[in-house]
Amino acid sequence: MAQYDFKKITVVPTGNDLIDIVLSRTQRQTPTVIHKGNAISRVRQFYMRKVKFTETNFTDKLSKTIEDFPRVEDIHPFYGDLLHVLYNKDHYKLALGQLNTARNLIKRIREDYVKLLKYGDSLYRCKSLKRAALGRMCTVTKRIGPSLAYLEHVRQHMARLPSINTGAPTILICGCPNVGKSSFLNKITRADVEVQPYAFTTKSLFVGHTDYKYLRYQVIDTPGLLDRPLEDRNIIEMCSVTALVNLHAAILFFLDLSGSCGYSISQQAALFHSIKMMFRNNPVLIVCNKTDLQTLEGLSGEDLKLVMEMKSAALKTIPGQGGEAANNQDVLLTMSTITDEGVMAVKNAACQRLLDQRSERKMKSKKMPTVLNRFHVAMPKPRDQKERPVCIPQAVLEARAEEAAHEERKTEKDIENENGGAGVYSASLRKHYILADDDWKLDILPEFLDGHNVYDFIDPDILQRVEELEREETAVEEDGGDFEMEDEDFTAEAEKDLQEIRKRKKLLIQKHRIKKSTAESRPTVPRKFDKDRKFTTERMGRQLSSLGINPSRAIERARSRSVSRKGRKRERSVGGDGEDEMEIDGGLDNKKKLRLRSRSRSVLSQRPLGEVVPGEGFKDSAQKMKAVTMARNATKKRNKDARRGEADRVIPTLRPKHLFSGKRSIGKTDRR
């Protein structure tokens, strides 16, 4: 069976809201301007389009509402009866029927007025017919306003119904009010149903899920039932009756032995016998709850006789249907939701009865013989009287013995659980200290005592050692000698070598710091630090030549920068050689000279495209030009396939017609 999802039903608008939605959509999505001078055929078409569009929107909205709501005849009988109990099936069908009638009336109005519009002889007559058509459609919609409001109420209530899979294995809990049904559901599932010590806390069906032997079972908690005729039951009780009658499930009838629920055992037995005809073809279990207050053995003879009669009636519910109890103990079970005694046994017994019944029904189906013919089970038989015991290799036996002898290491979590759990047991951080004596781990050592830091007084000889260090330092200062090394031990030649070593060490440190700094932050070496003339253009030329790079331009640039700029005129070149420069310079007027001088140095000093710059990775200019050509060819196809995007600045029409056509009226013409 399919699982119904009533939450997908769309919201049903009220009558006025539906009119506003449709008319606003008609206004937005159809033409809005028509002139008297237009041809009559165009006027007719204009208003016919509005009438047709409005009818289409009304019809679509009403059809969507009618199709979303389930048909009572097409859904599972459980949901059909539940709808009848909650909303009255007749009212439900009547509301949907009124929507269908309104849809047909709107279609008829559209057909009638479209015929009249075909013969409209003026714009006024066509407009009047359009207004009449839309007005009649709105009137029909207003008349079904109560039905729309009723269906919206039903939709909201249906969306809150539990999602019950009518084809899944189901356990159904029933009984008198306040006997522990919801507590049992909370124990065996992850559902969180409200539990209170008064009757009718549960007012609707609640669903939970549990697992047994790798199968998922759904558990349904029903409201409490009272022993009275069916016609006197209220809506809450009828929900339970609907589930009992229409769902194939294992029935758990809860019985309160203590009578604390407010109903005696005789009253609960009378309820069982009044509804036992609803249990036909379903396995039934009598669950005696609240055994922590009253045990089954402690009942009086009369009450015990009533319980046994219920047990015998439960055994007769599924004759020949499969799922019968293996023994009488599987029908009458005891438990307590307070102490959890017998809770899992009740769940397992109900799930096993359902599983047995399912297997029995599958075995009796018509497909089973064809399936069994494909199987062959081989049953081995002894061929002689010789005993052949199981042979286990010696290595396996030794491994098993070693594994049994090996004790499982206790974790800190295990120790915590053994000593009261979290909040009671506090883990010791000292037990893993590595000390000379393990008994020292638990010694209590205060940090402060009498206002003093204890760690300052751990060493008893610390004051004596401090005094010895002070005396030693005083003696060294009085001698005036070097603490690290004595000058008296070195000769003049050794002293000279020592000074040279210190000087070279200092230079190496400076070089390392210069090398470590980045190119941006590396300072220019002033001349006062370049006393040995190591940073020269000749040295740079030799290094560039060794790398295979022509150093002439780099040396020329370095020399031009080293010359003082003060009093030096800036040189510019416009032509190729000097004579042409003079002629051009002489022939230019003052404005052109100013424009030439205003150019930035970077534009005038651009390198040729084929020039190889150190660090680019090219061997020569031919190799660079080849790379540039390949790059251009690679981007040519991409540029050719480019299209104008929405982010590009574009002027669609340079001279818009509405600004540059027709006569100029009186007034300003700046915008033209």
XYZ file of C-alpha atoms in Angstrom:
672
model
C 0.000 0.000 0.000
C 1.163 3.494 -0.704
C 1.900 5.874 2.122
C -0.280 8.956 1.837
C 1.220 12.405 2.323
C -1.545 14.922 2.978
C 0.970 17.685 3.663
C 1.377 18.220 -0.103
C -2.158 19.556 -0.536
C -1.900 23.205 -1.599
C -3.473 25.976 0.448
C -7.122 26.679 -0.419
C -7.729 30.458 -0.763
C -10.923 32.094 0.393
C -13.506 33.344 -2.125
C -12.363 36.988 -2.019
C -8.685 36.000 -2.169
C -9.324 33.794 -5.202
C -11.078 36.690 -6.993
C -8.183 39.067 -6.216
C -5.606 36.533 -7.436
C -7.358 35.858 -10.749
C -8.304 39.462 -11.601
C -4.856 40.843 -10.761
C -3.263 38.174 -12.936
C -5.640 39.066 -15.774
C -4.694 42.733 -15.443
C -0.975 41.967 -15.433
C -0.776 39.381 -18.196
C -3.180 40.700 -20.817
C -3.124 43.922 -22.894
C -4.627 46.914 -21.113
C -5.067 49.622 -23.790
C -7.555 49.734 -26.676
C -8.621 52.811 -28.673
C -11.886 53.824 -30.276
C -10.233 54.152 -33.657
C -9.166 50.500 -33.767
C -10.980 48.096 -36.043
C -13.987 46.388 -34.473
C -12.397 42.958 -35.022
C -9.416 44.056 -32.930
C -11.698 45.394 -30.176
C -13.652 42.122 -30.070
C -10.434 40.104 -29.901
C -9.116 42.322 -27.103
C -12.090 41.730 -24.794
C -12.531 38.084 -25.768
C -8.956 37.457 -24.707
C -9.629 38.940 -21.252
C -12.744 36.780 -20.736
C -10.950 33.595 -21.838
C -7.892 34.313 -19.716
C -9.997 34.970 -16.598
C -11.977 31.754 -17.097
C -8.767 29.763 -17.551
C -7.326 31.060 -14.277
C -10.514 30.323 -12.304
C -10.694 26.837 -13.799
C -7.027 26.049 -13.095
C -7.279 27.134 -9.469
C -10.456 25.156 -8.791
C -9.159 22.083 -10.676
C -5.939 22.112 -8.662
C -7.903 22.192 -5.406
C -10.229 19.366 -6.500
C -7.356 17.139 -7.675
C -5.190 17.669 -4.574
C -7.830 16.445 -2.134
C -8.066 12.629 -2.066
C -11.187 10.828 -3.265
C -12.690 8.758 -0.484
C -13.294 5.793 -2.836
C -9.689 5.720 -4.066
C -7.803 5.710 -0.755
C -7.362 2.972 1.866
C -10.508 2.212 3.920
C -8.673 3.274 7.084
C -8.167 6.807 5.768
C -11.667 6.837 4.265
C -13.291 5.984 7.605
C -10.965 8.383 9.429
C -12.040 11.217 7.123
C -15.671 10.290 7.779
C -15.112 10.312 11.546
C -13.261 13.623 11.615
C -15.017 15.697 8.948
C -18.177 13.820 7.883
C -17.699 12.209 4.505
C -20.927 13.690 3.134
C -19.913 17.276 3.896
C -16.488 16.616 2.400
C -17.941 15.290 -0.861
C -20.518 18.081 -0.974
C -17.833 20.783 -0.702
C -15.773 19.252 -3.507
C -18.924 18.860 -5.589
C -19.747 22.551 -5.182
C -16.273 23.454 -6.430
C -16.764 21.223 -9.458
C -20.169 22.814 -10.161
C -18.684 26.307 -9.910
C -15.954 25.308 -12.355
C -18.539 24.119 -14.879
C -20.624 27.293 -14.446
C -17.594 29.498 -15.105
C -16.836 27.526 -18.270
C -20.441 28.014 -19.436
C -20.306 31.754 -18.715
C -17.164 32.026 -20.809
C -18.765 30.201 -23.763
C -21.908 32.366 -23.645
C -20.143 35.704 -23.453
C -17.543 34.837 -26.073
C -20.439 34.179 -28.488
C -21.963 37.569 -27.616
C -18.615 39.346 -28.003
C -18.282 38.003 -31.553
C -21.243 40.180 -32.527
C -20.320 43.295 -30.502
C -20.778 46.374 -32.721
C -18.910 48.976 -30.642
C -16.179 49.337 -28.083
C -18.706 50.293 -25.375
C -20.856 47.205 -25.999
C -17.818 44.886 -25.975
C -16.553 46.440 -22.751
C -19.964 46.049 -21.093
C -20.107 42.368 -22.091
C -16.617 41.812 -20.669
C -17.582 43.423 -17.354
C -20.737 41.320 -17.176
C -18.797 38.103 -17.839
C -16.155 38.819 -15.179
C -18.832 39.921 -12.722
C -20.804 36.708 -13.100
C -17.620 34.641 -12.647
C -16.836 36.546 -9.436
C -20.404 36.049 -8.185
C -20.140 32.281 -8.692
C -16.814 32.289 -6.821
C -18.255 34.228 -3.881
C -21.079 31.701 -3.521
C -18.613 28.868 -2.939
C -16.759 30.871 -0.234
C -18.060 28.682 2.674
C -17.005 25.497 0.842
C -13.521 26.897 0.255
C -13.222 27.840 3.944
C -14.388 24.348 4.992
C -11.865 22.651 2.670
C -9.047 24.832 4.020
C -9.966 23.750 7.557
C -9.971 20.104 6.436
C -6.597 20.571 4.722
C -5.013 21.974 7.870
C -6.368 19.090 9.943
C -5.284 16.446 7.405
C -1.763 17.871 7.317
C -1.498 17.118 11.057
C -2.588 13.483 10.691
C 0.146 10.896 11.385
C 1.771 9.309 8.360
C 0.675 5.663 8.679
C 1.840 3.071 6.171
C -1.135 0.734 5.846
C 0.988 -2.038 4.325
C 3.795 -2.151 6.910
C 3.869 -4.570 9.885
C 1.933 -2.783 12.618
C 1.474 -3.113 16.368
C -1.757 -1.503 17.653
C -2.089 -0.591 21.325
C -5.606 -0.291 22.760
C -7.380 -0.431 26.106
C -9.086 1.704 28.706
C -7.815 5.227 29.407
C -4.755 5.675 31.649
C -3.567 2.037 31.570
C -0.010 2.824 30.292
C -0.357 2.696 26.497
C 1.601 5.890 25.779
C 4.303 4.950 28.311
C 4.833 1.647 26.491
C 5.095 3.477 23.137
C 7.740 5.822 24.564
C 9.705 2.848 25.917
C 9.999 0.786 22.728
C 10.208 3.637 20.171
C 11.756 7.079 19.913
C 8.343 8.757 20.017
C 7.747 11.402 22.673
C 4.051 11.164 23.526
C 2.689 13.169 26.445
C 2.060 11.035 29.546
C -0.131 12.339 32.397
C -1.844 10.621 35.374
C -5.353 11.345 34.121
C -7.680 9.884 31.483
C -7.790 10.891 27.799
C -4.346 12.503 27.708
C -4.007 10.972 24.226
C -6.669 12.498 21.959
C -5.479 11.243 18.543
C -3.380 8.527 16.912
C 0.391 8.598 17.528
C 2.941 6.584 15.550
C 6.390 5.296 16.489
C 8.805 2.834 14.838
C 10.888 -0.012 16.224
C 13.135 -2.771 14.807
C 12.986 -6.535 15.281
C 15.095 -9.057 13.343
C 16.166 -6.470 10.762
C 12.549 -5.440 10.004
C 10.922 -2.091 10.743
C 7.617 -2.197 12.637
C 5.297 0.744 13.196
C 3.626 1.054 16.597
C 0.331 2.991 16.851
C -0.941 4.393 20.134
C -4.720 4.880 20.167
C -6.885 6.976 22.523
C -8.587 5.183 25.395
C -11.907 3.382 24.878
C -14.942 3.200 27.151
C -17.429 0.357 27.375
C -20.492 1.853 25.681
C -22.437 1.432 22.421
C -20.829 2.468 19.158
C -23.284 5.295 18.486
C -22.489 6.873 21.879
C -18.744 7.033 21.297
C -17.151 10.423 20.642
C -14.712 11.376 17.865
C -11.645 10.533 20.000
C -12.881 6.979 20.617
C -13.942 6.556 16.991
C -10.334 7.139 15.885
C -9.355 4.035 17.882
C -12.273 2.023 16.485
C -11.318 3.016 12.918
C -7.741 1.821 13.419
C -8.887 -1.475 15.013
C -11.323 -2.269 12.201
C -9.261 -1.300 9.132
C -5.611 -1.980 9.971
C -3.991 -5.390 9.804
C -1.904 -5.406 12.989
C -1.006 -7.248 16.159
C -3.420 -6.026 18.858
C -2.013 -5.347 22.333
C -4.915 -5.003 24.767
C -3.556 -3.359 27.917
C -5.031 -4.436 31.248
C -4.390 -2.508 34.484
C -4.247 -5.102 37.272
C -3.967 -2.510 40.051
C -7.131 -0.616 39.120
C -5.297 2.727 39.515
C -6.592 3.812 36.091
C -10.068 4.250 37.541
C -11.584 1.126 35.982
C -11.873 -2.286 37.640
C -10.812 -5.535 36.005
C -14.445 -6.465 35.383
C -15.041 -3.170 33.513
C -11.895 -3.694 31.429
C -12.943 -7.294 30.677
C -16.380 -6.068 29.563
C -14.688 -3.594 27.183
C -12.549 -6.406 25.753
C -15.546 -8.631 25.063
C -17.467 -5.720 23.468
C -14.728 -4.954 20.926
C -13.288 -8.446 20.348
C -15.208 -8.798 17.083
C -12.905 -6.064 15.704
C -9.849 -8.279 16.375
C -10.795 -10.955 13.839
C -7.918 -12.282 11.728
C -5.384 -10.317 13.854
C -3.106 -11.747 16.547
C -4.162 -10.528 20.018
C -2.022 -10.279 23.152
C -3.337 -9.506 26.646
C -0.748 -7.303 28.395
C -1.112 -7.009 32.167
C 0.550 -3.706 33.062
C 1.555 -2.107 36.397
C 2.816 -5.360 37.933
C 4.947 -3.244 40.259
C 1.658 -2.349 42.057
C -0.247 -5.627 41.646
C 1.022 -8.986 40.377
C -1.059 -11.471 38.417
C -0.676 -14.122 41.114
C -1.992 -11.743 43.778
C -5.396 -11.269 42.111
C -8.554 -12.605 43.664
C -10.154 -15.731 42.227
C -12.942 -13.831 40.507
C -10.605 -11.339 38.827
C -8.212 -14.115 37.815
C -11.118 -15.985 36.212
C -11.997 -12.881 34.137
C -8.392 -12.596 32.945
C -8.348 -16.262 31.904
C -11.583 -15.814 29.949
C -9.981 -12.935 28.061
C -6.965 -15.145 27.352
C -9.110 -17.934 25.923
C -11.002 -15.401 23.745
C -7.708 -14.021 22.437
C -6.637 -17.509 21.331
C -9.705 -17.820 19.069
C -9.201 -14.638 17.037
C -7.074 -16.079 14.174
C -7.998 -19.707 13.540
C -6.075 -21.061 10.571
C -4.662 -17.681 9.561
C -1.113 -18.209 10.777
C 0.610 -16.369 13.595
C -0.968 -18.483 16.351
C 0.739 -18.391 19.722
C 3.340 -21.105 20.239
C 2.046 -21.592 23.795
C -0.377 -20.005 26.193
C 2.345 -17.882 27.708
C 2.672 -15.836 24.469
C -0.922 -14.579 24.757
C -0.971 -13.388 28.377
C 2.070 -11.255 29.237
C 2.961 -9.142 32.256
C 5.113 -6.056 32.438
C 5.717 -2.730 34.193
C 6.676 0.468 32.380
C 8.021 1.922 35.639
C 10.621 -0.804 36.275
C 10.945 -1.827 32.546
C 10.284 -5.420 33.578
C 8.867 -7.424 30.669
C 8.651 -4.453 28.259
C 11.006 -5.902 25.652
C 9.435 -9.352 26.041
C 6.025 -7.906 25.091
C 7.495 -6.130 22.052
C 9.360 -9.244 20.880
C 6.299 -11.469 21.312
C 4.083 -9.130 19.253
C 6.684 -8.766 16.483
C 7.252 -12.535 16.376
C 3.504 -13.215 16.058
C 3.325 -10.790 13.124
C 6.394 -12.354 11.516
C 4.981 -15.876 11.849
C 1.640 -14.818 10.372
C 3.391 -13.130 7.452
C 5.480 -16.254 6.748
C 2.411 -18.500 6.975
C 0.459 -16.365 4.496
C 3.356 -16.343 2.055
C 3.635 -20.114 2.284
C -0.070 -20.454 1.419
C 0.104 -18.133 -1.579
C -0.090 -19.433 -5.161
C 3.444 -18.327 -6.019
C 5.079 -20.428 -3.320
C 5.055 -23.827 -5.171
C 6.889 -22.341 -8.141
C 9.464 -20.864 -5.785
C 9.949 -24.065 -3.784
C 10.584 -26.031 -6.974
C 13.767 -24.027 -7.501
C 15.278 -25.046 -4.153
C 16.967 -28.288 -3.233
C 18.033 -28.897 0.345
C 20.674 -31.598 0.721
C 20.400 -33.662 3.919
C 23.673 -35.539 4.612
C 23.405 -39.152 5.847
C 26.108 -41.182 7.656
C 27.962 -43.482 5.304
C 29.426 -45.787 8.025
C 29.749 -46.172 11.802
C 33.149 -44.495 12.035
C 33.335 -41.368 14.168
C 34.887 -38.300 12.601
C 35.324 -35.627 15.271
C 35.894 -31.994 14.444
C 39.539 -31.219 13.716
C 40.761 -27.816 14.902
C 44.344 -26.852 14.016
C 46.780 -26.465 16.893
C 47.576 -22.866 15.913
C 43.891 -21.956 16.195
C 43.669 -23.547 19.647
C 46.755 -21.647 20.813
C 45.340 -18.374 19.453
C 42.057 -18.973 21.273
C 43.867 -19.743 24.515
C 46.014 -16.644 24.186
C 42.955 -14.522 23.473
C 41.141 -15.955 26.506
C 44.157 -15.324 28.729
C 44.532 -11.782 27.519
C 42.609 -9.451 29.773
C 40.742 -6.643 28.147
C 42.198 -3.267 29.066
C 39.886 -1.083 31.069
C 39.401 2.362 29.638
C 38.792 5.506 31.637
C 35.141 5.370 30.499
C 34.714 1.871 31.973
C 36.225 2.967 35.273
C 33.925 5.998 35.321
C 30.826 3.813 34.771
C 31.895 1.437 37.551
C 32.310 4.291 40.036
C 29.017 6.123 39.601
C 29.253 7.691 36.152
C 29.809 11.278 35.077
C 29.458 13.863 37.825
C 30.278 11.321 40.554
C 33.642 9.958 39.463
C 36.528 12.313 38.722
C 39.478 10.977 36.718
C 42.906 11.286 38.358
C 45.455 13.193 36.298
C 48.404 12.062 38.464
C 48.271 8.308 37.995
C 50.370 8.487 34.807
C 53.154 10.611 36.376
C 56.613 9.110 35.914
C 58.197 9.281 39.386
C 60.886 7.333 41.210
C 58.307 5.977 43.661
C 54.663 5.346 42.655
C 53.521 6.259 46.172
C 54.514 9.866 45.514
C 51.758 10.261 42.859
C 49.027 10.752 45.462
C 50.976 13.121 47.728
C 49.158 16.379 48.379
C 51.392 19.322 47.478
C 49.955 22.798 48.201
C 50.878 25.644 45.878
C 50.746 28.353 48.578
C 51.368 27.946 52.302
C 51.412 30.773 54.860
C 51.429 33.320 52.047
C 54.562 31.863 50.395
C 54.975 29.971 47.139
C 55.816 26.383 48.061
C 57.791 25.803 44.855
C 60.374 28.402 45.995
C 61.291 26.223 48.947
C 61.356 22.765 47.412
C 65.182 22.636 47.227
C 66.557 22.860 50.795
C 70.037 23.942 49.557
C 68.820 26.661 47.188
C 69.908 29.571 49.415
C 73.371 28.107 49.878
C 73.784 27.661 46.113
C 72.654 31.225 45.417
C 75.257 32.552 47.863
C 78.011 30.493 46.174
C 77.020 31.902 42.753
C 77.075 35.451 44.074
C 80.528 34.969 45.630
C 81.838 33.548 42.357
C 80.483 36.493 40.318
C 81.991 38.985 42.788
C 85.390 37.321 42.488
C 85.259 37.478 38.684
C 84.363 41.200 38.729
C 87.191 42.023 41.139
C 89.741 40.254 38.942
C 88.586 42.394 35.956
C 89.214 39.589 33.483
C 87.063 38.252 30.696
C 84.599 35.728 31.992
C 84.664 33.680 28.858
C 88.361 33.651 27.987
C 91.534 35.139 29.445
C 93.756 37.432 27.350
C 96.856 36.232 29.209
C 96.589 32.831 27.553
C 96.960 34.284 23.959
C 100.092 35.424 22.149
C 100.187 38.539 19.921
C 99.780 36.450 16.780
C 96.845 34.512 18.283
C 95.205 37.771 19.335
C 95.498 39.098 15.752
C 93.950 35.910 14.389
C 91.110 36.211 16.903
C 90.338 39.768 15.811
C 90.325 38.668 12.151
C 87.924 35.825 12.945
C 85.552 38.178 14.753
C 85.653 40.648 11.850
C 84.893 37.947 9.255
C 82.087 36.596 11.439
C 80.485 40.042 11.605
C 80.727 40.439 7.809
C 79.150 37.034 7.246
C 76.235 37.981 9.511
C 75.700 41.224 7.579
C 75.801 39.429 4.212
C 73.291 36.878 5.441
C 70.917 39.600 6.582
C 71.165 41.383 3.214
C 70.572 38.111 1.377
C 67.656 37.205 3.617
C 65.765 40.460 2.972
C 63.318 40.614 0.057
C 63.975 42.517 -3.148
C 61.576 45.297 -2.177
C 63.000 45.834 1.281
C 66.685 45.249 0.378
C 68.567 48.488 0.968
C 70.987 49.982 -1.534
C 74.559 49.531 -0.364
C 76.068 52.976 0.405
C 79.644 53.657 -0.700
C 80.918 53.982 2.841
C 80.166 50.270 3.385
C 81.594 49.280 -0.035
C 85.199 50.123 0.880
C 86.583 47.104 -0.951
C 84.842 48.174 -4.223
C 83.042 44.865 -4.626
C 79.773 46.283 -6.012
C 81.028 47.639 -9.355
C 79.670 47.708 -12.900
C 82.606 45.568 -14.056
C 81.608 42.857 -11.601
C 77.960 43.069 -12.712
C 79.062 42.850 -16.362
C 81.109 39.737 -15.686
C 78.214 38.027 -13.898
C 75.683 38.877 -16.641
C 78.124 37.738 -19.348
C 78.594 34.416 -17.547
C 74.804 33.962 -17.702
C 74.795 34.647 -21.467
C 73.151 38.095 -21.248
C 74.419 41.238 -22.953
C 75.373 43.626 -20.061
C 75.915 46.804 -22.106
C 72.454 48.377 -21.508
C 72.457 47.482 -17.814
C 75.926 49.043 -17.348
C 74.866 52.138 -19.286
C 71.744 52.542 -17.148
C 73.703 52.101 -13.922
C 76.245 54.727 -15.010
C 73.493 57.165 -16.060
C 71.891 56.798 -12.631
C 75.166 57.334 -10.815
C 75.662 60.788 -12.476
C 74.147 63.635 -10.514
C 70.921 64.918 -12.055
C 71.406 68.435 -10.845
C 71.887 70.854 -13.757
C 71.517 68.090 -16.322
C 68.990 68.585 -19.083
C 66.547 65.827 -19.842
C 67.214 64.222 -23.193
C 64.384 63.232 -25.529
C 64.413 61.604 -28.910
C 61.581 61.896 -31.425
C 63.254 60.621 -34.566
C 65.922 58.083 -35.274
C 69.184 60.124 -35.460
C 70.346 63.547 -34.262
C 69.897 65.584 -37.430
C 66.308 64.515 -37.883
C 65.673 65.377 -34.275
C 66.875 68.934 -34.730
C 64.832 69.409 -37.869
C 61.662 68.053 -36.263
C 62.243 69.964 -33.073
C 62.731 73.119 -35.007
C 59.667 72.563 -37.165
C 57.222 71.861 -34.321
C 55.059 74.602 -32.898
C 54.870 75.352 -29.200
C 51.645 73.334 -28.523
C 53.120 70.151 -30.007
C 56.302 70.644 -27.981
C 54.225 70.897 -24.809
C 52.312 67.735 -25.683
C 55.554 65.871 -26.323
C 56.995 67.039 -23.019
C 53.835 66.027 -21.165
C 54.238 62.401 -22.155
C 55.364 60.130 -19.387
C 58.830 58.714 -19.469
C 57.416 55.186 -19.407
C 55.634 55.648 -22.771
C 58.693 57.085 -24.531
C 61.017 54.511 -23.073
C 59.041 51.411 -24.053
C 61.155 48.472 -25.118
C 60.776 46.838 -28.533
C 58.498 43.795 -28.547
C 61.336 41.413 -29.405
C 63.772 42.655 -26.780
C 64.695 40.023 -24.213
C 64.533 41.213 -20.616
C 66.560 39.288 -18.025
C 64.360 36.927 -16.060
C 61.742 36.317 -18.798
C 63.173 32.916 -19.615
C 63.844 33.405 -23.338
C 67.132 32.522 -25.040
C 67.029 35.249 -27.669
C 64.636 37.676 -29.384
C 63.637 35.119 -32.054
C 62.407 32.729 -29.395
C 60.453 35.537 -27.655
C 58.791 36.662 -30.916
C 57.771 33.075 -31.624
C 56.174 32.825 -28.176
C 54.324 36.153 -28.647
C 52.981 35.000 -32.035
C 51.748 31.704 -30.588
C 49.984 33.563 -27.751
C 48.217 35.868 -30.201
C 47.070 32.954 -32.363
C 45.758 31.125 -29.304
C 43.559 34.062 -28.239
C 42.356 34.907 -31.758
C 39.639 32.228 -31.832
C 38.449 33.096 -28.335
C 38.152 36.778 -29.199
C 36.382 35.949 -32.436
C 33.770 33.792 -30.619
C 33.149 36.404 -27.938
C 29.608 37.683 -27.522
C 28.238 40.800 -25.983
C 27.114 40.112 -22.387
C 24.720 41.834 -20.057
C 27.627 43.467 -18.208
C 28.954 45.212 -21.352
C 28.173 48.883 -21.748
C 26.040 49.284 -24.837
C 23.694 51.839 -26.396
C 20.996 49.817 -28.194
C 19.695 52.621 -30.398
C 21.703 55.764 -31.043
C 18.666 57.722 -32.314
C 15.454 56.422 -30.687
C 12.426 56.923 -32.861
C 10.202 58.412 -30.145
C 12.724 61.249 -29.699
C 13.560 61.981 -33.360
C 10.266 61.567 -35.237
C 7.155 63.688 -35.643
C 6.618 67.405 -35.305
C 8.278 69.368 -32.564
C 5.754 70.628 -30.085
C 5.928 73.931 -28.278
C 8.446 73.816 -25.478
C 12.028 72.893 -24.782
C 13.933 70.696 -27.213
C 17.048 70.102 -25.129
C 16.420 66.375 -24.873
C 16.544 66.068 -28.654
